[in-house]
């Protein structure tokens, strides 16, 4: 699976949009971009995934560049409970392959 | 999303004893389950992959005789830490996927804290 690069940490003001970037320049055509987050002392939580089109669900939006080499996860109105480590992972969907976790981005939402 | 549940959430055991952690998929059939370990301030490290009815595949450096994994049904996998030692103290997390999860999306349990004293 392709490697990803994320900033180590980011801050965001409560109520504002949090934009978390991810670079995946070696992504293959059949690899999806997945986002998970891990709140302290809990198991990772699935957020969203996409292939090439932008995706939106009740938690977040995922914007993937046209060349698919980078993406941005957007939390439209961050709350204190969104403070967590956010992981961007690329993986072949439709397979039973594991998720390989990098270091992720520590997002801190400030009051 | 699909629900994966782990039990117990935390456990303390004496050095030399064995402890079992259960992982259940509550609303889907988990054809594949994964076990991860996470030390403080580190990322998740994959320990093993198990497919229902088959022997688990362990990652390099993970002792299969120490970390026994059983995936006997489509809703249950167990991890048994045998002859536990203090260095086995960690956060253990299971995850699961199956044909009826969207595009084989993987869902995680809540994690189990193991402390060996």
PDB file of C-alpha atoms in Angstrom:
ATOM      1  CA  UNK A   1       0.000   0.000   0.000  1.00  0.00           C
ATOM      2  CA  UNK A   2       1.155   3.539  -0.781  1.00  0.00           C
ATOM      3  CA  UNK A   3       2.690   5.618   1.984  1.00  0.00           C
ATOM      4  CA  UNK A   4       1.123   8.799   3.231  1.00  0.00           C
ATOM      5  CA  UNK A   5       2.560  11.976   4.707  1.00  0.00           C
ATOM      6  CA  UNK A   6       0.671  14.061   7.237  1.00  0.00           C
ATOM      7  CA  UNK A   7       1.622  17.008   9.444  1.00  0.00           C
ATOM      8  CA  UNK A   8       2.461  15.950  12.966  1.00  0.00           C
ATOM      9  CA  UNK A   9       0.041  18.313  14.640  1.00  0.00           C
ATOM     10  CA  UNK A  10      -2.533  21.016  13.988  1.00  0.00           C
ATOM     11  CA  UNK A  11      -4.693  23.318  16.066  1.00  0.00           C
ATOM     12  CA  UNK A  12      -8.164  24.522  15.215  1.00  0.00           C
ATOM     13  CA  UNK A  13     -10.545  26.893  16.945  1.00  0.00           C
ATOM     14  CA  UNK A  14     -13.804  25.422  18.134  1.00  0.00           C
ATOM     15  CA  UNK A  15     -16.602  26.051  15.641  1.00  0.00           C
ATOM     16  CA  UNK A  16     -14.224  26.579  12.765  1.00  0.00           C
ATOM     17  CA  UNK A  17     -13.523  24.167   9.932  1.00  0.00           C
ATOM     18  CA  UNK A  18     -10.578  21.844  10.446  1.00  0.00           C
ATOM     19  CA  UNK A  19      -8.715  21.029   7.247  1.00  0.00           C
ATOM     20  CA  UNK A  20      -6.330  18.092   7.561  1.00  0.00           C
ATOM     21  CA  UNK A  21      -4.011  17.501   4.606  1.00  0.00           C
ATOM     22  CA  UNK A  22      -2.499  14.239   3.428  1.00  0.00           C
ATOM     23  CA  UNK A  23       0.006  13.524   0.687  1.00  0.00           C
ATOM     24  CA  UNK A  24      -0.046  10.171  -1.078  1.00  0.00           C
ATOM     25  CA  UNK A  25       1.966  10.800  -4.217  1.00  0.00           C
ATOM     26  CA  UNK A  26       2.596   7.099  -4.934  1.00  0.00           C
ATOM     27  CA  UNK A  27      -1.042   6.055  -4.754  1.00  0.00           C
ATOM     28  CA  UNK A  28      -2.065   3.386  -7.244  1.00  0.00           C
ATOM     29  CA  UNK A  29      -5.146   3.476  -9.420  1.00  0.00           C
ATOM     30  CA  UNK A  30      -6.983   0.877  -7.370  1.00  0.00           C
ATOM     31  CA  UNK A  31      -6.172   2.346  -3.961  1.00  0.00           C
ATOM     32  CA  UNK A  32      -8.704   4.270  -1.953  1.00  0.00           C
ATOM     33  CA  UNK A  33      -7.988   6.992   0.577  1.00  0.00           C
ATOM     34  CA  UNK A  34      -9.314   6.179   4.042  1.00  0.00           C
ATOM     35  CA  UNK A  35      -9.493   8.431   7.068  1.00  0.00           C
ATOM     36  CA  UNK A  36      -9.717   7.213  10.633  1.00  0.00           C
ATOM     37  CA  UNK A  37      -9.328   8.997  13.917  1.00  0.00           C
ATOM     38  CA  UNK A  38      -8.297   7.811  17.339  1.00  0.00           C
ATOM     39  CA  UNK A  39      -9.457   9.603  20.410  1.00  0.00           C
ATOM     40  CA  UNK A  40      -7.188   9.052  23.376  1.00  0.00           C
ATOM     41  CA  UNK A  41      -7.375   5.512  24.782  1.00  0.00           C
ATOM     42  CA  UNK A  42      -9.990   4.331  22.294  1.00  0.00           C
ATOM     43  CA  UNK A  43      -9.939   2.210  19.172  1.00  0.00           C
ATOM     44  CA  UNK A  44      -9.745   4.008  15.805  1.00  0.00           C
ATOM     45  CA  UNK A  45     -13.006   5.282  14.370  1.00  0.00           C
ATOM     46  CA  UNK A  46     -13.765   5.120  10.659  1.00  0.00           C
ATOM     47  CA  UNK A  47     -14.558   8.539   9.197  1.00  0.00           C
ATOM     48  CA  UNK A  48     -14.732   8.392   5.431  1.00  0.00           C
ATOM     49  CA  UNK A  49     -13.091   7.004   2.325  1.00  0.00           C
ATOM     50  CA  UNK A  50     -12.963   7.833  -1.361  1.00  0.00           C
ATOM     51  CA  UNK A  51     -11.365   6.922  -4.675  1.00  0.00           C
ATOM     52  CA  UNK A  52     -11.308  10.054  -6.819  1.00  0.00           C
ATOM     53  CA  UNK A  53     -14.545  11.914  -6.320  1.00  0.00           C
ATOM     54  CA  UNK A  54     -15.138  14.164  -3.359  1.00  0.00           C
ATOM     55  CA  UNK A  55     -17.124  12.474  -0.626  1.00  0.00           C
ATOM     56  CA  UNK A  56     -19.261  13.782   2.200  1.00  0.00           C
ATOM     57  CA  UNK A  57     -20.986  12.096   5.098  1.00  0.00           C
ATOM     58  CA  UNK A  58     -22.381  13.134   8.437  1.00  0.00           C
ATOM     59  CA  UNK A  59     -18.928  13.371   9.969  1.00  0.00           C
ATOM     60  CA  UNK A  60     -16.728  14.987   7.354  1.00  0.00           C
ATOM     61  CA  UNK A  61     -15.914  15.798   3.761  1.00  0.00           C
ATOM     62  CA  UNK A  62     -13.052  14.341   1.769  1.00  0.00           C
ATOM     63  CA  UNK A  63     -11.520  16.328  -1.050  1.00  0.00           C
ATOM     64  CA  UNK A  64      -9.188  14.413  -3.363  1.00  0.00           C
ATOM     65  CA  UNK A  65      -7.105  16.268  -5.924  1.00  0.00           C
ATOM     66  CA  UNK A  66      -7.579  15.446  -9.572  1.00  0.00           C
ATOM     67  CA  UNK A  67      -4.202  13.702  -9.785  1.00  0.00           C
ATOM     68  CA  UNK A  68      -5.070  11.842  -6.557  1.00  0.00           C
ATOM     69  CA  UNK A  69      -1.691  12.608  -5.065  1.00  0.00           C
ATOM     70  CA  UNK A  70      -3.142  14.435  -2.098  1.00  0.00           C
ATOM     71  CA  UNK A  71      -6.352  14.845  -0.175  1.00  0.00           C
ATOM     72  CA  UNK A  72      -7.888  16.943   2.570  1.00  0.00           C
ATOM     73  CA  UNK A  73     -10.242  15.867   5.296  1.00  0.00           C
ATOM     74  CA  UNK A  74     -12.595  18.635   6.342  1.00  0.00           C
ATOM     75  CA  UNK A  75     -14.443  18.738   9.641  1.00  0.00           C
ATOM     76  CA  UNK A  76     -16.864  21.599   8.931  1.00  0.00           C
ATOM     77  CA  UNK A  77     -17.503  22.757  12.485  1.00  0.00           C
ATOM     78  CA  UNK A  78     -14.892  21.357  14.832  1.00  0.00           C
ATOM     79  CA  UNK A  79     -15.832  20.681  18.444  1.00  0.00           C
ATOM     80  CA  UNK A  80     -13.686  19.878  21.448  1.00  0.00           C
ATOM     81  CA  UNK A  81     -14.650  16.219  21.030  1.00  0.00           C
ATOM     82  CA  UNK A  82     -12.943  16.185  17.633  1.00  0.00           C
ATOM     83  CA  UNK A  83      -9.568  16.409  19.356  1.00  0.00           C
ATOM     84  CA  UNK A  84      -7.853  13.201  18.254  1.00  0.00           C
ATOM     85  CA  UNK A  85      -5.114  11.707  16.106  1.00  0.00           C
ATOM     86  CA  UNK A  86      -6.276  11.562  12.492  1.00  0.00           C
ATOM     87  CA  UNK A  87      -4.865   8.897  10.205  1.00  0.00           C
ATOM     88  CA  UNK A  88      -4.853   9.043   6.421  1.00  0.00           C
ATOM     89  CA  UNK A  89      -4.360   5.585   4.908  1.00  0.00           C
ATOM     90  CA  UNK A  90      -4.388   4.352   1.348  1.00  0.00           C
ATOM     91  CA  UNK A  91      -5.541   0.827   0.733  1.00  0.00           C
ATOM     92  CA  UNK A  92      -6.954  -1.347  -1.997  1.00  0.00           C
ATOM     93  CA  UNK A  93     -10.686  -1.482  -1.331  1.00  0.00           C
ATOM     94  CA  UNK A  94     -12.683  -4.623  -1.768  1.00  0.00           C
ATOM     95  CA  UNK A  95      -9.834  -6.661  -0.369  1.00  0.00           C
ATOM     96  CA  UNK A  96      -9.183  -8.052   3.054  1.00  0.00           C
ATOM     97  CA  UNK A  97      -5.844  -6.351   3.379  1.00  0.00           C
ATOM     98  CA  UNK A  98      -4.954  -4.674   6.621  1.00  0.00           C
ATOM     99  CA  UNK A  99      -4.667  -0.974   7.349  1.00  0.00           C
ATOM    100  CA  UNK A 100      -1.117   0.242   7.864  1.00  0.00           C
ATOM    101  CA  UNK A 101      -1.001   3.156  10.269  1.00  0.00           C
ATOM    102  CA  UNK A 102       1.505   5.974  10.083  1.00  0.00           C
ATOM    103  CA  UNK A 103       2.003   8.610  12.726  1.00  0.00           C
ATOM    104  CA  UNK A 104      -1.127  10.606  11.874  1.00  0.00           C
ATOM    105  CA  UNK A 105      -1.954  14.211  12.714  1.00  0.00           C
ATOM    106  CA  UNK A 106      -2.744  15.242  16.269  1.00  0.00           C
ATOM    107  CA  UNK A 107      -5.623  17.683  15.917  1.00  0.00           C
ATOM    108  CA  UNK A 108      -6.284  19.823  18.947  1.00  0.00           C
ATOM    109  CA  UNK A 109      -9.489  21.822  18.948  1.00  0.00           C
ATOM    110  CA  UNK A 110      -9.102  24.878  21.128  1.00  0.00           C
ATOM    111  CA  UNK A 111     -11.956  26.534  23.011  1.00  0.00           C
TER     112      UNK A 111
ATOM    113  CA  UNK B   1     -21.134   1.983  10.494  1.00  0.00           C
ATOM    114  CA  UNK B   2     -20.597  -1.609  11.517  1.00  0.00           C
ATOM    115  CA  UNK B   3     -19.991  -2.380  15.176  1.00  0.00           C
ATOM    116  CA  UNK B   4     -17.058  -4.267  16.621  1.00  0.00           C
ATOM    117  CA  UNK B   5     -16.926  -4.934  20.342  1.00  0.00           C
ATOM    118  CA  UNK B   6     -14.004  -6.001  22.508  1.00  0.00           C
ATOM    119  CA  UNK B   7     -14.005  -7.498  25.952  1.00  0.00           C
ATOM    120  CA  UNK B   8     -12.643  -6.851  28.474  1.00  0.00           C
ATOM    121  CA  UNK B   9     -11.908  -3.131  28.183  1.00  0.00           C
ATOM    122  CA  UNK B  10      -9.104  -3.499  30.643  1.00  0.00           C
ATOM    123  CA  UNK B  11      -7.509  -6.357  32.509  1.00  0.00           C
ATOM    124  CA  UNK B  12      -4.765  -6.748  35.068  1.00  0.00           C
ATOM    125  CA  UNK B  13      -3.048 -10.101  35.350  1.00  0.00           C
ATOM    126  CA  UNK B  14      -0.113 -11.557  37.189  1.00  0.00           C
ATOM    127  CA  UNK B  15       3.119 -12.288  35.417  1.00  0.00           C
ATOM    128  CA  UNK B  16       3.170 -15.834  34.073  1.00  0.00           C
ATOM    129  CA  UNK B  17      -0.572 -16.177  33.678  1.00  0.00           C
ATOM    130  CA  UNK B  18      -2.600 -16.122  30.462  1.00  0.00           C
ATOM    131  CA  UNK B  19      -5.306 -13.690  29.499  1.00  0.00           C
ATOM    132  CA  UNK B  20      -7.903 -13.849  26.764  1.00  0.00           C
ATOM    133  CA  UNK B  21      -9.373 -10.898  24.860  1.00  0.00           C
ATOM    134  CA  UNK B  22     -12.517 -11.314  22.787  1.00  0.00           C
ATOM    135  CA  UNK B  23     -13.465  -9.427  19.653  1.00  0.00           C
ATOM    136  CA  UNK B  24     -16.969  -9.636  18.246  1.00  0.00           C
ATOM    137  CA  UNK B  25     -18.596  -8.232  15.145  1.00  0.00           C
ATOM    138  CA  UNK B  26     -22.118  -7.381  16.240  1.00  0.00           C
ATOM    139  CA  UNK B  27     -23.943  -6.666  13.015  1.00  0.00           C
ATOM    140  CA  UNK B  28     -21.929  -8.184  10.215  1.00  0.00           C
ATOM    141  CA  UNK B  29     -20.040 -11.329   9.374  1.00  0.00           C
ATOM    142  CA  UNK B  30     -16.346 -10.752   9.862  1.00  0.00           C
ATOM    143  CA  UNK B  31     -14.510 -12.896   7.367  1.00  0.00           C
ATOM    144  CA  UNK B  32     -11.231 -11.247   8.303  1.00  0.00           C
ATOM    145  CA  UNK B  33     -10.096  -9.888  11.636  1.00  0.00           C
ATOM    146  CA  UNK B  34      -6.926  -8.054  12.541  1.00  0.00           C
ATOM    147  CA  UNK B  35      -5.180  -7.667  15.872  1.00  0.00           C
ATOM    148  CA  UNK B  36      -3.086  -4.604  16.631  1.00  0.00           C
ATOM    149  CA  UNK B  37      -0.968  -3.537  19.570  1.00  0.00           C
ATOM    150  CA  UNK B  38      -0.284   0.030  20.560  1.00  0.00           C
ATOM    151  CA  UNK B  39       2.253   1.255  23.062  1.00  0.00           C
ATOM    152  CA  UNK B  40       1.903   4.706  24.656  1.00  0.00           C
ATOM    153  CA  UNK B  41       2.448   7.599  22.237  1.00  0.00           C
ATOM    154  CA  UNK B  42       3.026   5.214  19.357  1.00  0.00           C
ATOM    155  CA  UNK B  43       0.964   4.230  16.356  1.00  0.00           C
ATOM    156  CA  UNK B  44      -0.884   0.964  15.920  1.00  0.00           C
ATOM    157  CA  UNK B  45       1.242  -2.017  14.965  1.00  0.00           C
ATOM    158  CA  UNK B  46      -0.352  -4.974  13.229  1.00  0.00           C
ATOM    159  CA  UNK B  47       0.227  -8.258  15.051  1.00  0.00           C
ATOM    160  CA  UNK B  48      -1.711 -10.738  12.974  1.00  0.00           C
ATOM    161  CA  UNK B  49      -4.436 -11.275  10.430  1.00  0.00           C
ATOM    162  CA  UNK B  50      -6.978 -14.038  10.783  1.00  0.00           C
ATOM    163  CA  UNK B  51      -9.513 -15.369   8.349  1.00  0.00           C
ATOM    164  CA  UNK B  52     -12.474 -17.308   9.651  1.00  0.00           C
ATOM    165  CA  UNK B  53     -11.685 -20.974   9.898  1.00  0.00           C
ATOM    166  CA  UNK B  54      -8.005 -20.567   9.039  1.00  0.00           C
ATOM    167  CA  UNK B  55      -4.809 -20.179  10.989  1.00  0.00           C
ATOM    168  CA  UNK B  56      -3.754 -16.624  11.677  1.00  0.00           C
ATOM    169  CA  UNK B  57      -0.928 -15.000   9.744  1.00  0.00           C
ATOM    170  CA  UNK B  58       1.493 -13.292  12.092  1.00  0.00           C
ATOM    171  CA  UNK B  59       3.638 -10.279  11.364  1.00  0.00           C
ATOM    172  CA  UNK B  60       7.375 -10.599  11.583  1.00  0.00           C
ATOM    173  CA  UNK B  61       8.576 -10.499  15.161  1.00  0.00           C
ATOM    174  CA  UNK B  62       5.264 -11.532  16.700  1.00  0.00           C
ATOM    175  CA  UNK B  63       5.469 -14.883  18.480  1.00  0.00           C
ATOM    176  CA  UNK B  64       2.582 -17.069  17.408  1.00  0.00           C
ATOM    177  CA  UNK B  65       2.975 -19.366  20.408  1.00  0.00           C
ATOM    178  CA  UNK B  66       2.715 -16.434  22.769  1.00  0.00           C
ATOM    179  CA  UNK B  67      -0.145 -14.624  21.098  1.00  0.00           C
ATOM    180  CA  UNK B  68      -2.701 -17.273  20.259  1.00  0.00           C
ATOM    181  CA  UNK B  69      -5.397 -16.153  17.871  1.00  0.00           C
ATOM    182  CA  UNK B  70      -8.575 -18.077  17.222  1.00  0.00           C
ATOM    183  CA  UNK B  71     -11.174 -17.064  14.637  1.00  0.00           C
ATOM    184  CA  UNK B  72     -13.579 -19.964  14.781  1.00  0.00           C
ATOM    185  CA  UNK B  73     -16.727 -18.146  13.755  1.00  0.00           C
ATOM    186  CA  UNK B  74     -17.755 -15.243  11.563  1.00  0.00           C
ATOM    187  CA  UNK B  75     -18.494 -13.074  14.570  1.00  0.00           C
ATOM    188  CA  UNK B  76     -15.796 -13.915  17.101  1.00  0.00           C
ATOM    189  CA  UNK B  77     -12.025 -13.846  17.299  1.00  0.00           C
ATOM    190  CA  UNK B  78      -9.968 -14.247  20.439  1.00  0.00           C
ATOM    191  CA  UNK B  79      -6.436 -13.232  21.335  1.00  0.00           C
ATOM    192  CA  UNK B  80      -4.814 -15.115  24.190  1.00  0.00           C
ATOM    193  CA  UNK B  81      -1.624 -13.725  25.645  1.00  0.00           C
ATOM    194  CA  UNK B  82       0.110 -16.728  27.172  1.00  0.00           C
ATOM    195  CA  UNK B  83       2.601 -16.555  30.005  1.00  0.00           C
ATOM    196  CA  UNK B  84       2.217 -12.802  30.115  1.00  0.00           C
ATOM    197  CA  UNK B  85       5.097 -10.610  31.230  1.00  0.00           C
ATOM    198  CA  UNK B  86       5.204  -6.918  32.116  1.00  0.00           C
ATOM    199  CA  UNK B  87       6.566  -6.057  28.673  1.00  0.00           C
ATOM    200  CA  UNK B  88       3.317  -7.408  27.202  1.00  0.00           C
ATOM    201  CA  UNK B  89       1.432  -4.595  28.897  1.00  0.00           C
ATOM    202  CA  UNK B  90      -0.128  -2.624  26.092  1.00  0.00           C
ATOM    203  CA  UNK B  91      -3.330  -1.504  24.383  1.00  0.00           C
ATOM    204  CA  UNK B  92      -4.649  -4.318  22.181  1.00  0.00           C
ATOM    205  CA  UNK B  93      -7.111  -3.460  19.444  1.00  0.00           C
ATOM    206  CA  UNK B  94      -9.015  -5.713  17.108  1.00  0.00           C
ATOM    207  CA  UNK B  95     -10.610  -4.806  13.825  1.00  0.00           C
ATOM    208  CA  UNK B  96     -12.794  -6.616  11.373  1.00  0.00           C
ATOM    209  CA  UNK B  97     -14.083  -6.537   7.861  1.00  0.00           C
ATOM    210  CA  UNK B  98     -16.389  -8.620   5.749  1.00  0.00           C
ATOM    211  CA  UNK B  99     -18.188  -8.772   2.459  1.00  0.00           C
ATOM    212  CA  UNK B 100     -21.184  -6.946   3.852  1.00  0.00           C
ATOM    213  CA  UNK B 101     -19.219  -3.953   5.099  1.00  0.00           C
ATOM    214  CA  UNK B 102     -19.043  -1.166   2.543  1.00  0.00           C
ATOM    215  CA  UNK B 103     -16.170  -1.935   0.183  1.00  0.00           C
ATOM    216  CA  UNK B 104     -14.559  -4.074   2.876  1.00  0.00           C
ATOM    217  CA  UNK B 105     -14.186  -1.082   5.168  1.00  0.00           C
ATOM    218  CA  UNK B 106     -12.433  -2.074   8.377  1.00  0.00           C
ATOM    219  CA  UNK B 107     -14.043  -1.290  11.710  1.00  0.00           C
ATOM    220  CA  UNK B 108     -12.294  -1.285  15.056  1.00  0.00           C
ATOM    221  CA  UNK B 109     -13.168  -2.388  18.538  1.00  0.00           C
ATOM    222  CA  UNK B 110     -12.837  -0.156  21.552  1.00  0.00           C
ATOM    223  CA  UNK B 111      -9.513  -1.654  22.547  1.00  0.00           C
ATOM    224  CA  UNK B 112      -8.377  -3.594  25.597  1.00  0.00           C
ATOM    225  CA  UNK B 113      -5.823  -2.353  28.076  1.00  0.00           C
ATOM    226  CA  UNK B 114      -3.626  -5.122  29.432  1.00  0.00           C
ATOM    227  CA  UNK B 115      -1.455  -4.548  32.475  1.00  0.00           C
ATOM    228  CA  UNK B 116       0.803  -7.362  33.611  1.00  0.00           C
ATOM    229  CA  UNK B 117       2.087  -7.034  37.162  1.00  0.00           C
TER     230      UNK B 117
END
